[in-house]
Amino acid sequence: MPEYIKDILFFAVAWYFRIWTRIKLWRWHPQVIIVTGSSGKTTVIQLLKAQLGSKAAFADHANSAFGVPFDILGLHRVSYHWSEWISLVFCAPFAAFSPVSPHMRYIVEADADRPGEGQFLASLLRPSYVLWVSSARTHSLRFDPLVRSGKFRSVEEAIAYEFGFFLEYCSEKAWIVAENELMRLQIPRCPARVIQISNKELISYKVSTRGTTFSFAHAVYTLPYALPELVHYGLQMVEALLGELTSPLDSSWDRLSIPPGRNSLFSGIKDTTLIDSSYNANLSSMTVIIKMVDQIRHKNTWAVIGDMLEQGVTGPDQHRELGELLAATTFSRVIFFGENAKLYTKPAFDKDKKKKVESLWFETVKEVQDYLHKELQGKELILFKGGRYQEAVVESLLASAADKAHLCRREAIWVRKRKALGLVG
């Protein structure tokens, strides 16, 4: 089926649920706060949850044109089988008149994975506040036609424009990244005041396996997780939003919790340390995580790197950039898997003949898993990033089986897929 037909069907069905969602929102009428961006938005949502906790309703497990309406209506997909849609379609009208949340503040993680999705969600939610934390090449494949048609000069421009709809429908105040020119170009579309958050406010950044310290002129925050440097933008936005809401900031961050697959640290077999960043992968998130791990400066760091998916015509160039980025690190061993890694990432990595770093390529995740169990000597720090099913490799290396509950993709559909590939869990 052609992609444009899929998009027509996607939004046709999404609009059905939107009708009932608007009714529920009209009955509820919450103050809406949107966190959006190509990457990093989930971390910012968790920063807000650590501060506001029970003072707001959060849509932190749903960010799409279907996920957000389902969250508002209280509908849930369980089996992910096509037959489940019959029940969802039938239940939606009744869900529109179900009890509303007692919270009058609704904080949403909103995405724009395809053309039209940003406008769809922004016009539905009509946010009071917007925290736009990043804009980069993600899901580029879906935006390629807009570049080919001449509507935009680049995929990055098309993606930024789609995210710009959240500014367009913002009524009170929005925050963006000052150093991102494409984000700044969307400012005239916003009827509300737009605040530019700058990296000049960050004085120092220190990261280790024990946590991360961000130092600003006015405050120093130590968070109990290994986090990339660019999180400072989100921290500053959260600070500013809390000021708008007249809510005090708890500088201890004791309630902070990071979702599975986003830099989760685990103890592994043979006294290894595992950094599980397997939930998603694009060049932007790859870059910040790889730089973060490199700054930890462990004496024996390995990286397991898979493909970046849905990158479209820019995919080869992005995978080459990834290889060059990895070549500039102090990692002692890099393990690649996937077709793009073979064709583009590993050759770019190996181009630096001066680096005497062992690099290997495997066709499947299962081969990576077998290699690690055979070759790990002990005390290595291992980063997992890119491609699918890496969570299975992490699970097989856990020192405590109980930790598998904290890995990503625990749903039954993913368990079946991993087992079909001969992977654990």
PDB file of N, CA and C in Angstrom, residues 42 57 98 105 119 147 168 174 215 253 267 285 302 310-311 350 379 390 417 422:
ATOM      1  N   THR A  42      11.051  12.753  26.859  1.00  0.00           N
ATOM      2  CA  THR A  42      10.646  11.837  27.928  1.00  0.00           C
ATOM      3  C   THR A  42      11.380  12.160  29.223  1.00  0.00           C
ATOM      4  N   ALA A  57      -2.104  15.598  35.957  1.00  0.00           N
ATOM      5  CA  ALA A  57      -2.267  14.344  35.223  1.00  0.00           C
ATOM      6  C   ALA A  57      -1.198  14.317  34.141  1.00  0.00           C
ATOM      7  N   SER A  98     -17.135   9.399  30.203  1.00  0.00           N
ATOM      8  CA  SER A  98     -16.671   8.790  31.448  1.00  0.00           C
ATOM      9  C   SER A  98     -16.150   9.880  32.380  1.00  0.00           C
ATOM     10  N   ARG A 105      -4.663  20.131  35.564  1.00  0.00           N
ATOM     11  CA  ARG A 105      -3.449  20.392  34.796  1.00  0.00           C
ATOM     12  C   ARG A 105      -3.064  19.094  34.095  1.00  0.00           C
ATOM     13  N   GLN A 119       0.420  19.256  13.840  1.00  0.00           N
ATOM     14  CA  GLN A 119      -0.773  20.101  13.729  1.00  0.00           C
ATOM     15  C   GLN A 119      -1.991  19.414  14.336  1.00  0.00           C
ATOM     16  N   VAL A 147      10.436  17.218   0.970  1.00  0.00           N
ATOM     17  CA  VAL A 147      11.657  17.792   0.404  1.00  0.00           C
ATOM     18  C   VAL A 147      11.676  17.575  -1.103  1.00  0.00           C
ATOM     19  N   GLU A 168       2.405  27.451  17.415  1.00  0.00           N
ATOM     20  CA  GLU A 168       1.297  28.158  16.766  1.00  0.00           C
ATOM     21  C   GLU A 168       0.019  28.129  17.596  1.00  0.00           C
ATOM     22  N   ALA A 174       6.052  29.832  25.686  1.00  0.00           N
ATOM     23  CA  ALA A 174       6.774  28.673  25.154  1.00  0.00           C
ATOM     24  C   ALA A 174       8.267  28.866  25.362  1.00  0.00           C
ATOM     25  N   SER A 215      25.815  22.501  36.803  1.00  0.00           N
ATOM     26  CA  SER A 215      26.079  23.716  37.575  1.00  0.00           C
ATOM     27  C   SER A 215      25.695  24.951  36.767  1.00  0.00           C
ATOM     28  N   TRP A 253      15.685  16.337  43.880  1.00  0.00           N
ATOM     29  CA  TRP A 253      15.313  15.432  42.786  1.00  0.00           C
ATOM     30  C   TRP A 253      15.156  13.986  43.256  1.00  0.00           C
ATOM     31  N   SER A 267      23.851  -3.586  36.988  1.00  0.00           N
ATOM     32  CA  SER A 267      25.003  -4.443  37.258  1.00  0.00           C
ATOM     33  C   SER A 267      24.885  -5.670  36.374  1.00  0.00           C
ATOM     34  N   SER A 285      20.005  11.583  19.278  1.00  0.00           N
ATOM     35  CA  SER A 285      20.095  10.880  20.565  1.00  0.00           C
ATOM     36  C   SER A 285      21.364  10.037  20.646  1.00  0.00           C
ATOM     37  N   TRP A 302      33.018  -0.500  26.235  1.00  0.00           N
ATOM     38  CA  TRP A 302      32.573  -1.108  24.989  1.00  0.00           C
ATOM     39  C   TRP A 302      31.265  -0.449  24.564  1.00  0.00           C
ATOM     40  N   GLU A 310      14.248   4.215   9.951  1.00  0.00           N
ATOM     41  CA  GLU A 310      13.336   5.218   9.381  1.00  0.00           C
ATOM     42  C   GLU A 310      14.024   6.554   9.111  1.00  0.00           C
ATOM     43  N   GLN A 311      15.257   6.509   8.593  1.00  0.00           N
ATOM     44  CA  GLN A 311      16.001   7.751   8.360  1.00  0.00           C
ATOM     45  C   GLN A 311      15.942   8.229   6.915  1.00  0.00           C
ATOM     46  N   ASP A 350      36.229   2.668  10.800  1.00  0.00           N
ATOM     47  CA  ASP A 350      37.524   2.041  10.515  1.00  0.00           C
ATOM     48  C   ASP A 350      38.442   2.917   9.664  1.00  0.00           C
ATOM     49  N   LYS A 379      34.385  -6.355  34.466  1.00  0.00           N
ATOM     50  CA  LYS A 379      34.519  -4.935  34.816  1.00  0.00           C
ATOM     51  C   LYS A 379      34.372  -3.982  33.640  1.00  0.00           C
ATOM     52  N   GLN A 390      17.839  -5.000  21.321  1.00  0.00           N
ATOM     53  CA  GLN A 390      19.022  -4.965  22.186  1.00  0.00           C
ATOM     54  C   GLN A 390      18.651  -5.209  23.644  1.00  0.00           C
ATOM     55  N   LYS A 417       8.109 -11.649  19.654  1.00  0.00           N
ATOM     56  CA  LYS A 417       9.061 -11.354  18.579  1.00  0.00           C
ATOM     57  C   LYS A 417      10.484 -11.757  18.966  1.00  0.00           C
ATOM     58  N   GLY A 422      15.004 -16.306  18.760  1.00  0.00           N
ATOM     59  CA  GLY A 422      15.876 -17.105  19.611  1.00  0.00           C
ATOM     60  C   GLY A 422      16.515 -16.316  20.727  1.00  0.00           C
TER      61      GLY A 422
END
